[in-house]
């Protein structure tokens, strides 16, 4: 899974600095910077920009991999086919549902786990951290299989362990309906990626200056007030980064759906739709159009987050 | 080696000012040459067999039977070729995905392919399969069950070599059929089975999961009712005519819904696969099941492992696939594996020579006994060892003779995917399903809709 990083925020120049001229030293530094980052930048272009551009190019063709002779240019028709198909909109809806539910739950849980990791006794801290991080180290396909086996009506233990819950009994078929399937898919995603969010939040927690906490304590702030007025505002940037990464990730959900339902009962995500057109149907043109639209959606999410991120920073500085 | 040794004199640079250093360089160069030579020999497969052409056989996962056959044929070839086996993914759709991608890129390393029959037209139409030599075509179709020949053919031409042929049987518990008073000596219908299961409180197991197995079931139903998914075939996707709204298509949907809504299919019918069916049938509620013959070897190995009581397989009965209408013989599902030869292979002739060895009657018989995969050659079923291992061998052969292949079209994944979308869950199958599926598949084939 690729991860996007935020673009560097422009530095504000000191008022006294001369306009338009760069010192020799900073010019040399800039050159060194390019020399160091250049190769990585080129590799990035090669492995990300090239496939993206090729997908955009292919999306303008009617092109089936098994029938290359009949490849023909058809402009934006593929996009029209995708956007006018209810299946696309249903997949977008399902993807959004999964994204919103998993990210919201993960944020709350992840925050709790980050607090536990910070506050845990020094002696057990390494053990706690390792234990919390284990799910993130599990390969997604493996975790999807594990959850599927757990909830499967024949092999699973969930039905017999949780039979005391209303609506659960030995014959509950979790993968037989949309709601229950999505429930298990979301559960697997949450279990798997909460450690990631808690790790990012842990970094944010560590950045909250201890002096502010002390000052608040001296002023008689309660535990809750310190959390709401000191801790959270000071780690807003970390929260936004964690949210951005996880939202981008969650929007591309594929593995769990592929393993658990294979898209049955209307549980298809946008990635799954792209997979089906490109890999299963080998309709490269149509599949590329779906992929390009998925890419645009991800870019849009990143854009919205980064915009929102800036506003939040300003608010944090100005109001509190 | 010649390249490396050829470089050594030059390395010293004859007449160069550094003459004195030459001996040391020569030693270094010779050592390098030795290393290169031994590495090359290792790549070639060791010793003098470096000259033996290696044929790569891409197989579906099995219990090791194809590897055994590959080793035997390599040995029997007397050094003419050596077969190296590579295993494809477990799901047949995933096998196809990998092979299509690689063959579309003209992969020359694919010599022999174990192909699931529904995908054969797609491969043949795309030019991924080397043409079968005429004399060989005659030899490998002699004495082969009809459905297997049909499955290996596209556009009236044999494009693959029939290897093993699969078919589904109706499995029943003798005790249950007896209790229900159902006469299993003749053909029975789906209605009768459901009735018997309802009377005895047992389960009818079929495959309701949204997967290829659903297409298998639906196709068997529509073919048994006298219809076909594709009524008019064409290589032009827009010209393909479907028969889902015909009377047979309606009947198929009716029977599907009848079984799914009967209340005797177990609690997770819409996710049940071949394996879950087999598990259900092994349980004490098992009554009737449509499934491939692997369930027999599966039950026997479970007895051997001590996880199943020996009385269970003793109670297993088998008959031809259930009929849709009384008096009309059923058209059981046909499956199995045929062997294709990659069009971009450097050793097409050798590869075809190897396929002939692979599909020999002895190999098919052994493969059937050890791996439980039924032969496509009729003669194998008379083998006493096969008869002993598979008491239902005659039923399998009979079923194979009247089995119907799934729709043969280069656009099989679209047709199958469309069927799976509209007929899943099976309890939703209704009088409208045919029209909806026909509209969907038509639009997908015309490129107007996603799948």
XYZ file of C-alpha atoms in Angstrom:
771
model
C 0.000 0.000 0.000
C 1.352 3.357 -0.936
C 1.123 6.217 1.445
C 0.872 9.834 0.620
C 2.800 12.455 2.509
C 1.850 16.038 2.982
C 3.595 18.583 0.792
C 6.083 20.686 2.705
C 4.532 23.808 4.150
C 6.107 26.988 2.782
C 8.397 28.611 5.280
C 7.746 32.197 6.209
C 10.789 34.329 5.511
C 11.940 36.724 8.183
C 10.905 40.286 7.329
C 14.486 41.459 7.368
C 15.710 38.972 4.770
C 16.735 40.484 1.449
C 14.108 40.018 -1.270
C 14.681 37.750 -4.210
C 18.302 36.845 -3.547
C 19.558 33.608 -2.125
C 22.781 33.321 -0.255
C 25.511 31.045 -1.581
C 25.069 28.806 1.375
C 21.360 28.233 0.854
C 21.941 27.749 -2.859
C 24.465 25.033 -2.091
C 22.069 23.480 0.356
C 19.316 23.510 -2.215
C 21.603 21.816 -4.718
C 22.593 19.184 -2.206
C 18.919 18.663 -1.440
C 18.166 17.960 -5.084
C 21.159 15.651 -5.370
C 20.008 13.660 -2.380
C 16.316 13.548 -3.222
C 16.698 13.456 -6.996
C 17.204 9.709 -7.494
C 14.272 8.873 -5.230
C 12.170 11.445 -7.065
C 13.034 9.869 -10.416
C 12.182 6.388 -9.149
C 8.881 7.739 -7.839
C 8.092 9.215 -11.230
C 8.929 5.929 -12.888
C 6.864 3.682 -10.630
C 3.882 5.948 -9.942
C 3.550 8.639 -12.578
C 4.163 6.310 -15.503
C 1.470 3.725 -14.597
C -0.990 6.493 -13.766
C -0.441 8.176 -17.111
C -0.699 4.848 -18.901
C -3.989 4.099 -17.138
C -5.314 7.493 -18.215
C -4.245 6.744 -21.790
C -5.795 3.246 -21.826
C -9.021 4.554 -20.317
C -9.714 6.339 -23.596
C -9.791 3.073 -25.548
C -12.075 0.132 -25.981
C -9.405 -2.474 -25.329
C -9.742 -6.104 -24.353
C -6.535 -7.889 -23.492
C -7.521 -11.046 -25.381
C -8.532 -9.094 -28.472
C -5.809 -6.492 -29.022
C -6.505 -6.140 -32.757
C -9.891 -4.585 -32.161
C -8.539 -1.919 -29.860
C -10.186 1.361 -30.766
C -10.188 4.903 -29.482
C -13.524 5.823 -27.955
C -12.790 9.035 -26.119
C -14.608 9.502 -22.854
C -17.183 6.783 -23.508
C -15.711 4.484 -20.819
C -16.168 7.225 -18.251
C -19.747 7.688 -19.337
C -20.392 3.936 -19.034
C -18.929 3.900 -15.525
C -20.610 7.040 -14.254
C -24.022 6.150 -15.660
C -23.984 2.684 -14.104
C -25.846 2.282 -10.787
C -23.281 -0.364 -9.811
C -20.558 2.306 -9.711
C -22.591 4.531 -7.412
C -23.508 1.612 -5.206
C -19.814 0.717 -4.906
C -18.945 4.336 -4.083
C -21.637 4.323 -1.399
C -20.429 1.041 0.115
C -16.834 2.283 0.050
C -17.861 5.491 1.822
C -19.810 3.553 4.442
C -16.820 1.320 5.167
C -14.467 4.320 5.214
C -16.558 6.442 7.582
C -17.332 3.617 10.007
C -13.835 2.174 10.186
C -12.007 5.505 10.396
C -14.346 6.869 13.085
C -14.097 3.767 15.254
C -10.364 3.463 14.693
C -9.767 7.059 15.713
C -11.501 6.592 19.050
C -9.958 3.199 19.741
C -6.567 4.274 18.460
C -6.591 7.300 20.749
C -7.401 5.111 23.710
C -4.615 2.691 22.834
C -2.154 5.558 22.364
C -3.009 6.820 25.847
C -2.497 3.335 27.228
C 0.891 3.121 25.539
C 1.940 6.487 26.950
C 0.651 5.882 30.447
C 1.554 2.228 30.830
C 4.048 1.354 33.538
C 7.608 1.574 32.319
C 8.195 -2.126 33.012
C 5.364 -3.391 30.811
C 5.473 -0.634 28.194
C 7.473 -2.562 25.547
C 5.179 -5.576 25.922
C 2.046 -3.425 25.619
C 3.365 -1.680 22.538
C 4.330 -4.923 20.834
C 0.977 -6.519 21.690
C -0.944 -3.561 20.294
C 1.102 -3.534 17.094
C 0.772 -7.235 16.278
C -2.425 -6.954 14.192
C -0.797 -4.333 11.987
C 2.009 -6.767 11.205
C -0.433 -9.392 9.967
C -0.878 -9.530 6.200
C -4.361 -8.252 5.274
C -5.289 -11.377 3.321
C -4.329 -13.551 6.273
C -6.343 -11.428 8.694
C -9.305 -11.517 6.287
C -9.152 -15.319 6.201
C -8.894 -15.482 9.984
C -11.987 -13.329 10.447
C -13.832 -15.217 7.764
C -13.106 -18.540 9.438
C -14.165 -17.090 12.793
C -17.551 -15.961 11.482
C -18.125 -18.824 9.069
C -21.180 -20.823 9.957
C -19.326 -24.146 9.678
C -15.822 -23.403 10.914
C -16.450 -20.382 13.116
C -16.686 -20.059 16.867
C -18.467 -16.701 16.890
C -21.956 -18.156 16.604
C -21.526 -20.435 19.606
C -19.596 -17.938 21.768
C -21.990 -15.084 21.201
C -25.250 -17.005 21.097
C -26.352 -15.077 24.195
C -26.544 -11.880 22.134
C -29.956 -11.143 20.636
C -29.987 -11.970 16.923
C -27.052 -14.387 17.094
C -27.587 -18.123 17.140
C -26.048 -21.230 15.654
C -27.665 -20.561 12.277
C -26.631 -16.901 11.860
C -25.130 -16.618 8.383
C -22.877 -13.574 8.659
C -21.909 -13.559 4.992
C -25.461 -14.078 3.761
C -26.591 -10.441 3.934
C -25.227 -6.975 3.142
C -25.368 -5.550 6.666
C -23.817 -8.503 8.456
C -21.140 -8.931 5.766
C -20.184 -5.269 6.056
C -20.113 -5.611 9.824
C -17.515 -8.387 9.656
C -15.522 -6.575 6.952
C -15.421 -3.389 9.042
C -14.502 -5.364 12.143
C -11.572 -6.996 10.370
C -10.392 -3.641 9.006
C -10.672 -1.992 12.416
C -8.789 -4.782 14.146
C -6.087 -4.657 11.530
C -5.418 -0.932 11.226
C -6.230 0.562 14.635
C -2.567 -0.004 15.650
C -1.471 2.177 12.743
C -3.630 5.077 13.870
C -2.607 4.603 17.503
C 1.047 4.690 16.499
C 0.600 8.019 14.716
C -1.377 9.393 17.653
C 1.275 8.188 20.058
C 3.797 10.343 18.214
C 1.373 13.263 18.552
C 0.883 12.658 22.281
C 4.609 12.661 22.837
C 4.792 16.129 21.275
C 2.393 17.765 23.733
C 4.660 19.950 25.923
C 4.730 18.763 29.498
C 4.946 22.375 30.761
C 1.460 23.089 29.424
C 0.096 20.100 31.292
C 1.844 21.255 34.440
C 0.494 24.781 34.030
C -3.033 23.489 33.537
C -2.671 21.317 36.601
C -1.521 24.266 38.677
C -4.501 26.261 37.406
C -6.766 23.538 38.765
C -7.877 21.992 35.486
C -9.511 18.597 35.819
C -8.213 15.575 33.956
C -10.949 15.961 31.348
C -10.321 19.694 30.917
C -6.636 19.056 30.353
C -7.497 16.465 27.705
C -9.948 18.735 25.881
C -8.077 22.048 26.259
C -4.422 21.044 26.239
C -3.751 17.573 24.878
C -6.115 17.389 21.909
C -5.551 20.933 20.565
C -1.801 20.388 20.727
C -1.904 17.164 18.769
C -4.371 18.311 16.157
C -1.750 18.011 13.430
C -1.014 14.388 14.366
C -4.748 13.590 14.436
C -5.240 15.066 10.981
C -2.297 13.152 9.544
C -3.587 9.919 11.049
C -7.081 10.590 9.700
C -5.780 11.433 6.243
C -3.640 8.324 5.929
C -6.334 6.011 7.186
C -9.074 7.565 5.044
C -6.971 7.166 1.919
C -6.224 3.601 2.916
C -9.789 2.728 3.852
C -11.136 4.139 0.602
C -9.096 1.592 -1.309
C -10.372 -1.400 0.716
C -10.044 -4.594 -1.314
C -8.513 -7.628 0.395
C -11.146 -8.263 3.052
C -13.984 -7.992 0.544
C -12.209 -10.216 -1.955
C -11.643 -12.947 0.626
C -14.872 -12.747 2.620
C -17.668 -12.132 0.126
C -16.069 -11.741 -3.313
C -18.473 -8.846 -3.811
C -21.643 -10.865 -3.110
C -24.694 -9.252 -1.444
C -23.776 -5.784 -2.711
C -20.518 -5.499 -0.766
C -18.416 -4.407 -3.722
C -15.988 -1.535 -3.138
C -14.628 0.729 -5.861
C -11.285 -1.115 -5.888
C -13.089 -4.391 -6.286
C -15.027 -2.991 -9.235
C -11.747 -1.924 -10.856
C -10.293 -5.379 -10.213
C -13.278 -7.101 -11.783
C -13.170 -5.016 -14.970
C -9.401 -5.032 -15.416
C -8.238 -8.394 -14.118
C -11.266 -10.680 -14.330
C -12.870 -9.312 -17.491
C -9.541 -8.155 -18.979
C -11.361 -5.051 -20.260
C -8.328 -2.817 -19.875
C -10.063 0.327 -21.151
C -13.099 0.161 -18.903
C -11.044 -0.997 -15.922
C -8.570 1.839 -16.392
C -11.468 4.307 -16.402
C -12.654 2.920 -13.043
C -9.092 3.092 -11.691
C -8.644 6.681 -12.862
C -11.906 7.659 -11.177
C -10.760 5.913 -7.999
C -7.487 7.821 -8.234
C -9.337 11.121 -8.639
C -11.488 10.307 -5.605
C -8.364 9.645 -3.538
C -6.771 12.896 -4.770
C -9.953 14.751 -3.846
C -9.932 13.285 -0.337
C -6.281 14.217 0.125
C -6.970 17.730 -1.185
C -9.934 18.259 1.135
C -7.991 16.992 4.114
C -4.976 19.161 3.440
C -7.172 22.213 2.993
C -9.012 21.395 6.212
C -5.720 20.742 7.906
C -4.453 24.283 7.227
C -7.626 25.892 8.545
C -7.375 23.849 11.705
C -3.797 24.915 12.296
C -4.753 28.572 11.998
C -7.669 28.104 14.384
C -5.527 26.376 16.924
C -3.074 29.251 16.858
C -5.566 32.106 16.819
C -8.336 31.119 19.182
C -6.884 29.013 21.894
C 33.157 -21.445 -21.319
C 34.648 -20.451 -24.645
C 33.729 -16.832 -24.103
C 35.478 -16.692 -20.777
C 38.663 -18.466 -21.853
C 38.783 -16.373 -25.004
C 39.049 -13.287 -22.873
C 42.002 -14.357 -20.812
C 44.874 -13.680 -23.247
C 43.510 -10.235 -23.912
C 43.182 -9.576 -20.224
C 46.938 -9.591 -19.814
C 47.267 -7.307 -22.815
C 49.971 -8.968 -24.979
C 52.886 -6.639 -25.381
C 51.646 -4.371 -22.639
C 54.082 -2.749 -20.193
C 52.563 -4.799 -17.357
C 53.729 -8.117 -18.729
C 54.979 -9.366 -15.454
C 51.536 -9.297 -13.909
C 50.089 -11.472 -16.607
C 50.349 -14.891 -14.916
C 48.431 -13.728 -11.880
C 45.691 -12.214 -14.003
C 45.469 -15.358 -16.050
C 44.926 -17.399 -12.923
C 42.246 -15.004 -11.746
C 40.576 -15.103 -15.145
C 40.662 -18.881 -15.276
C 39.107 -19.087 -11.831
C 36.364 -16.689 -12.924
C 35.769 -18.766 -16.024
C 35.462 -21.875 -13.901
C 32.893 -20.205 -11.668
C 30.906 -18.954 -14.663
C 31.001 -22.347 -16.323
C 29.856 -24.197 -13.227
C 27.057 -21.675 -12.652
C 25.868 -22.108 -16.216
C 25.917 -25.861 -15.836
C 23.860 -25.553 -12.662
C 21.275 -23.470 -14.529
C 21.038 -26.092 -17.210
C 19.858 -28.651 -14.697
C 23.126 -30.389 -13.899
C 25.475 -32.582 -15.862
C 24.924 -33.255 -19.531
C 21.120 -32.909 -19.306
C 21.688 -29.222 -20.027
C 20.806 -30.117 -23.599
C 17.430 -31.623 -22.696
C 14.623 -29.183 -23.474
C 12.562 -28.359 -20.406
C 8.784 -28.189 -20.870
C 6.964 -26.058 -18.305
C 3.619 -27.533 -17.376
C 1.295 -25.151 -15.513
C -1.046 -27.249 -13.410
C -4.031 -26.666 -11.184
C -3.322 -27.722 -7.581
C -4.050 -31.412 -6.948
C -2.766 -34.102 -4.600
C 0.499 -34.471 -6.489
C -0.781 -36.665 -9.297
C 0.234 -34.371 -12.143
C 3.772 -34.127 -10.746
C 4.020 -37.929 -10.730
C 2.819 -38.103 -14.312
C 5.297 -35.383 -15.326
C 8.189 -37.317 -13.797
C 7.122 -40.539 -15.450
C 6.730 -38.987 -18.888
C 10.092 -37.216 -18.572
C 11.694 -40.548 -17.870
C 9.836 -42.384 -20.622
C 10.839 -39.757 -23.169
C 14.391 -41.065 -22.927
C 15.890 -37.619 -22.646
C 13.784 -36.052 -25.402
C 12.313 -33.619 -22.888
C 11.946 -32.980 -19.200
C 8.659 -31.707 -17.773
C 8.877 -29.123 -14.991
C 5.659 -28.535 -13.107
C 4.501 -25.102 -11.914
C 1.421 -24.756 -9.739
C -1.303 -22.230 -10.545
C -3.666 -20.641 -7.970
C -6.386 -22.688 -6.319
C -9.486 -21.031 -7.858
C -10.000 -21.749 -11.531
C -10.896 -18.109 -12.175
C -7.584 -17.058 -10.633
C -5.758 -19.649 -12.767
C -7.307 -18.116 -15.834
C -6.446 -14.580 -14.753
C -2.775 -15.451 -14.409
C -2.562 -17.397 -17.657
C -4.424 -14.774 -19.707
C -2.150 -12.003 -18.494
C 0.991 -13.959 -19.226
C -0.099 -15.306 -22.594
C -1.270 -11.842 -23.653
C 2.354 -10.823 -23.111
C 3.486 -13.721 -25.385
C 5.071 -15.661 -22.525
C 7.274 -18.299 -24.174
C 7.892 -20.155 -20.917
C 4.356 -21.577 -20.919
C 4.531 -24.890 -22.753
C 1.709 -27.057 -21.409
C -1.345 -25.746 -19.566
C -3.928 -27.582 -17.466
C -7.025 -25.644 -18.530
C -10.518 -25.580 -17.072
C -12.864 -26.237 -20.032
C -15.083 -23.097 -19.800
C -12.061 -20.912 -20.527
C -10.881 -22.865 -23.551
C -12.860 -20.832 -26.152
C -11.398 -17.599 -24.829
C -7.851 -18.934 -25.060
C -8.425 -20.455 -28.489
C -10.094 -17.342 -29.900
C -7.297 -15.103 -28.610
C -4.708 -17.314 -30.333
C -3.109 -18.410 -27.062
C -3.175 -22.115 -27.980
C -0.929 -23.761 -30.570
C -2.983 -25.712 -33.140
C -3.366 -29.419 -32.365
C -1.567 -31.568 -35.002
C -4.178 -33.457 -37.029
C -2.841 -36.968 -36.495
C -2.587 -36.333 -32.761
C -6.144 -34.990 -32.642
C -7.376 -38.318 -34.010
C -5.425 -40.340 -31.482
C -6.313 -38.352 -28.348
C -10.060 -38.294 -29.027
C -10.388 -42.011 -29.647
C -12.510 -43.660 -26.973
C -12.969 -40.409 -25.069
C -16.310 -39.495 -23.456
C -18.423 -37.162 -25.580
C -18.673 -34.230 -23.154
C -14.911 -34.141 -22.827
C -14.421 -33.889 -26.587
C -17.013 -31.111 -26.753
C -15.261 -29.294 -23.938
C -11.929 -29.517 -25.755
C -13.373 -28.145 -28.988
C -13.887 -24.597 -30.173
C -15.279 -23.537 -33.526
C -15.534 -27.191 -34.653
C -11.861 -27.759 -34.102
C -10.084 -29.663 -31.360
C -7.948 -27.046 -29.620
C -6.894 -28.936 -26.479
C -6.154 -32.515 -25.487
C -8.793 -34.112 -23.206
C -7.161 -35.125 -19.916
C -9.583 -35.777 -17.099
C -13.307 -35.221 -17.043
C -15.431 -34.320 -14.104
C -19.138 -34.555 -13.556
C -21.532 -34.079 -10.680
C -23.590 -36.943 -9.343
C -26.605 -37.015 -7.093
C -25.322 -38.370 -3.792
C -27.858 -39.658 -1.289
C -27.953 -41.434 2.041
C -29.362 -44.877 1.373
C -31.101 -44.865 4.745
C -32.785 -41.526 4.012
C -33.974 -42.522 0.544
C -35.346 -45.732 1.997
C -37.129 -43.932 4.821
C -38.673 -41.515 2.339
C -39.698 -44.373 0.087
C -37.852 -42.855 -2.861
C -36.919 -45.286 -5.604
C -33.355 -44.388 -6.590
C -32.938 -47.061 -9.262
C -34.390 -44.761 -11.898
C -34.009 -41.017 -12.570
C -35.409 -38.702 -9.883
C -36.404 -35.046 -10.095
C -35.491 -32.069 -7.925
C -39.096 -31.917 -6.690
C -38.925 -35.508 -5.504
C -35.647 -34.927 -3.673
C -36.911 -31.810 -1.903
C -40.084 -33.671 -0.937
C -38.116 -36.622 0.419
C -35.859 -34.323 2.440
C -38.859 -32.484 3.858
C -40.487 -35.789 4.815
C -37.380 -37.083 6.558
C -36.103 -33.795 8.023
C -32.759 -34.014 6.221
C -30.731 -31.545 4.187
C -30.450 -31.114 0.404
C -26.942 -29.782 -0.299
C -26.169 -27.747 -3.403
C -23.854 -24.816 -4.139
C -25.600 -21.480 -3.605
C -22.474 -19.351 -3.185
C -21.872 -16.477 -5.581
C -19.098 -18.242 -7.439
C -18.475 -20.390 -10.490
C -20.327 -23.243 -8.770
C -23.574 -21.264 -9.070
C -23.114 -21.076 -12.838
C -22.423 -24.800 -12.841
C -25.723 -25.458 -11.086
C -27.749 -23.026 -13.174
C -26.316 -24.361 -16.421
C -27.138 -27.928 -15.437
C -30.715 -26.862 -14.639
C -31.306 -25.007 -17.894
C -29.663 -27.770 -19.968
C -31.696 -30.404 -18.116
C -34.851 -28.447 -18.980
C -33.889 -28.665 -22.638
C -32.536 -25.140 -23.082
C -29.174 -23.402 -23.164
C -27.686 -20.247 -21.727
C -26.408 -19.317 -25.184
C -28.806 -20.144 -27.979
C -26.885 -18.532 -30.793
C -23.145 -18.334 -30.497
C -20.842 -15.822 -32.087
C -17.335 -14.491 -31.757
C -18.824 -11.004 -31.946
C -20.020 -10.244 -28.411
C -22.934 -8.173 -29.711
C -24.312 -11.066 -31.751
C -24.502 -13.602 -28.901
C -28.123 -14.616 -28.255
C -29.133 -15.814 -24.813
C -31.893 -18.256 -23.914
C -32.551 -17.198 -20.335
C -36.101 -15.989 -20.980
C -37.066 -19.171 -22.838
C -39.244 -21.728 -21.156
C -36.212 -23.743 -20.072
C -34.659 -20.649 -18.515
C -37.850 -20.016 -16.549
C -37.935 -23.629 -15.432
C -34.319 -23.403 -14.252
C -35.105 -20.309 -12.161
C -38.204 -22.013 -10.749
C -36.294 -25.109 -9.649
C -33.495 -23.009 -8.219
C -35.943 -21.023 -6.096
C -37.842 -24.182 -5.175
C -34.688 -25.760 -3.751
C -33.461 -22.554 -2.082
C -36.838 -21.845 -0.448
C -37.596 -25.434 0.508
C -36.372 -24.987 4.073
C -34.208 -28.088 3.774
C -31.016 -26.555 2.365
C -29.337 -25.736 5.660
C -28.892 -22.324 7.210
C -26.206 -20.769 5.005
C -27.297 -21.756 1.538
C -26.309 -18.478 -0.134
C -22.684 -19.032 0.893
C -22.446 -22.780 0.549
C -19.655 -24.173 -1.608
C -18.700 -27.680 -2.712
C -16.795 -28.142 0.537
C -19.586 -26.939 2.808
C -21.974 -29.211 0.901
C -19.693 -32.175 1.511
C -19.452 -31.307 5.215
C -23.241 -31.040 5.473
C -23.675 -34.356 3.729
C -21.236 -36.046 6.113
C -23.207 -34.746 9.117
C -26.114 -36.696 10.557
C -28.607 -34.375 8.862
C -27.224 -35.224 5.406
C -29.834 -36.472 2.975
C -29.127 -35.538 -0.637
C -26.374 -33.646 -2.388
C -25.252 -32.720 -5.883
C -21.448 -32.653 -6.001
C -18.300 -33.817 -7.776
C -16.927 -37.316 -7.049
C -14.167 -35.945 -4.795
C -16.662 -36.271 -1.921
C -16.143 -40.038 -2.021
C -12.367 -39.942 -1.505
C -12.909 -37.143 1.008
C -15.229 -39.288 3.129
C -12.889 -42.288 2.920
C -9.881 -40.243 4.040
C -11.963 -38.786 6.879
C -12.717 -42.341 8.012
C -9.032 -43.184 7.775
C -8.153 -40.100 9.818
C -10.716 -41.132 12.411
C -12.875 -38.029 12.064
C -15.786 -39.806 10.423
C -17.555 -43.006 11.320
C -17.082 -45.815 8.770
C -20.843 -46.314 8.643
C -21.236 -42.912 6.950
C -19.606 -43.647 3.568
C -21.216 -47.087 3.735
C -24.536 -45.257 3.668
C -23.538 -43.217 0.569
C -25.568 -43.904 -2.533
C -25.120 -42.344 -5.966
C -27.260 -41.767 -9.005
C -27.372 -39.621 -12.097
C -27.877 -35.872 -11.588
C -31.512 -35.021 -10.762
C -33.861 -34.192 -13.618
C -35.824 -30.953 -13.892
C -38.856 -32.539 -15.553
C -39.989 -36.095 -15.126
C -39.245 -38.109 -18.228
C -36.546 -35.762 -19.550
C -33.031 -37.032 -18.853
C -30.841 -34.613 -16.892
C -27.772 -32.876 -18.321
C -25.212 -33.146 -15.501
C -22.456 -30.533 -15.111
C -19.226 -31.201 -16.944
C -15.841 -30.097 -15.664
C -12.307 -31.425 -15.500
C -9.060 -30.381 -17.111
C -7.838 -30.398 -20.685
C -4.289 -29.793 -21.812
C -3.435 -26.836 -23.994
C -0.084 -26.030 -25.537
C 1.026 -22.410 -25.376
C 1.147 -20.724 -28.787
C 4.364 -18.889 -27.900
C 6.215 -21.970 -26.654
C 9.561 -22.734 -28.322
C 8.832 -26.470 -28.155
C 5.307 -26.888 -29.518
C 5.945 -30.291 -31.129
C 7.648 -31.684 -28.058
C 4.903 -30.292 -25.851
C 2.243 -32.088 -27.879
C 4.335 -35.247 -27.721
C 4.363 -34.855 -23.944
C 0.595 -34.299 -23.701
C 0.049 -37.587 -25.486
C 2.136 -39.305 -22.849
C 0.358 -37.469 -20.013
C -3.139 -38.512 -21.109
C -2.304 -42.189 -21.658
C -4.871 -44.594 -20.221
C -2.440 -45.858 -17.569
C -1.746 -42.338 -16.339
C -5.437 -41.448 -16.312
C -6.280 -44.602 -14.364
C -3.598 -43.975 -11.794
C -4.549 -40.317 -11.519
C -8.162 -41.300 -10.908
C -7.248 -43.792 -8.195
C -4.690 -41.635 -6.386
C -6.217 -38.169 -6.846
C -9.900 -38.963 -7.307
C -10.188 -37.150 -10.631
C -12.233 -39.154 -13.162
C -10.702 -40.108 -16.486
C -11.901 -38.857 -19.854
C -10.997 -42.133 -21.542
C -13.831 -44.662 -21.438
C -11.499 -47.654 -21.276
C -10.177 -46.532 -17.893
C -13.552 -47.227 -16.287
C -13.196 -50.929 -17.096
C -9.916 -51.115 -15.200
C -10.560 -53.432 -12.218
C -8.495 -51.248 -9.910
C -10.554 -48.194 -10.859
C -13.751 -50.179 -10.368
C -12.578 -51.170 -6.924
C -11.582 -47.675 -5.840
C -14.678 -46.104 -7.376
C -17.720 -48.315 -6.998
C -19.612 -45.526 -8.793
C -17.300 -45.601 -11.838
C -20.054 -46.758 -14.181
C -22.380 -44.001 -13.001
C -19.626 -41.437 -13.558
C -19.015 -42.690 -17.094
C -22.734 -42.625 -17.851
C -23.045 -39.130 -16.387
C -20.108 -37.928 -18.478
C -21.759 -39.224 -21.618
C -24.858 -37.116 -21.071
C -23.190 -34.136 -19.394
C -23.470 -30.692 -20.956
C -20.602 -28.183 -20.981
C -21.107 -24.670 -19.708
C -21.690 -21.957 -22.336
C -18.783 -22.038 -24.758
C -17.843 -18.497 -25.573
C -14.731 -16.321 -25.525
C -16.758 -14.041 -23.240
C -17.348 -16.705 -20.636
C -16.396 -14.581 -17.623
C -18.961 -11.956 -18.629
C -21.705 -14.564 -19.081
C -20.864 -16.427 -15.883
C -20.395 -13.217 -13.893
C -23.740 -11.884 -15.111
C -25.523 -15.104 -14.170
C -23.941 -15.051 -10.733
C -25.027 -11.472 -10.178
C -28.657 -12.001 -11.113
C -29.253 -15.486 -9.719
C -27.602 -14.860 -6.357
C -28.893 -15.445 -3.744
C -30.610 -18.474 -5.292
C -33.775 -17.812 -3.309
C -34.181 -14.562 -5.284
C -34.475 -16.445 -8.592
C -37.886 -15.658 -10.041
C -39.745 -15.272 -13.294
C -38.043 -11.894 -13.789
C -34.512 -13.168 -13.238
C -34.193 -14.409 -16.810
C -35.059 -11.044 -18.323
C -32.842 -9.155 -15.887
C -29.864 -11.451 -16.483
C -30.403 -11.305 -20.232
C -30.485 -7.481 -20.171
C -27.435 -7.277 -17.940
C -25.280 -9.741 -19.879
C -26.348 -8.166 -23.185
C -25.420 -4.683 -21.964
C -22.109 -5.922 -20.546
C -21.235 -7.642 -23.829
C -22.081 -4.467 -25.747
C -19.780 -2.571 -23.409
C -22.597 -0.453 -21.993
C -22.501 -1.650 -18.407
C -20.089 -2.669 -15.703
C -20.019 -6.105 -14.179
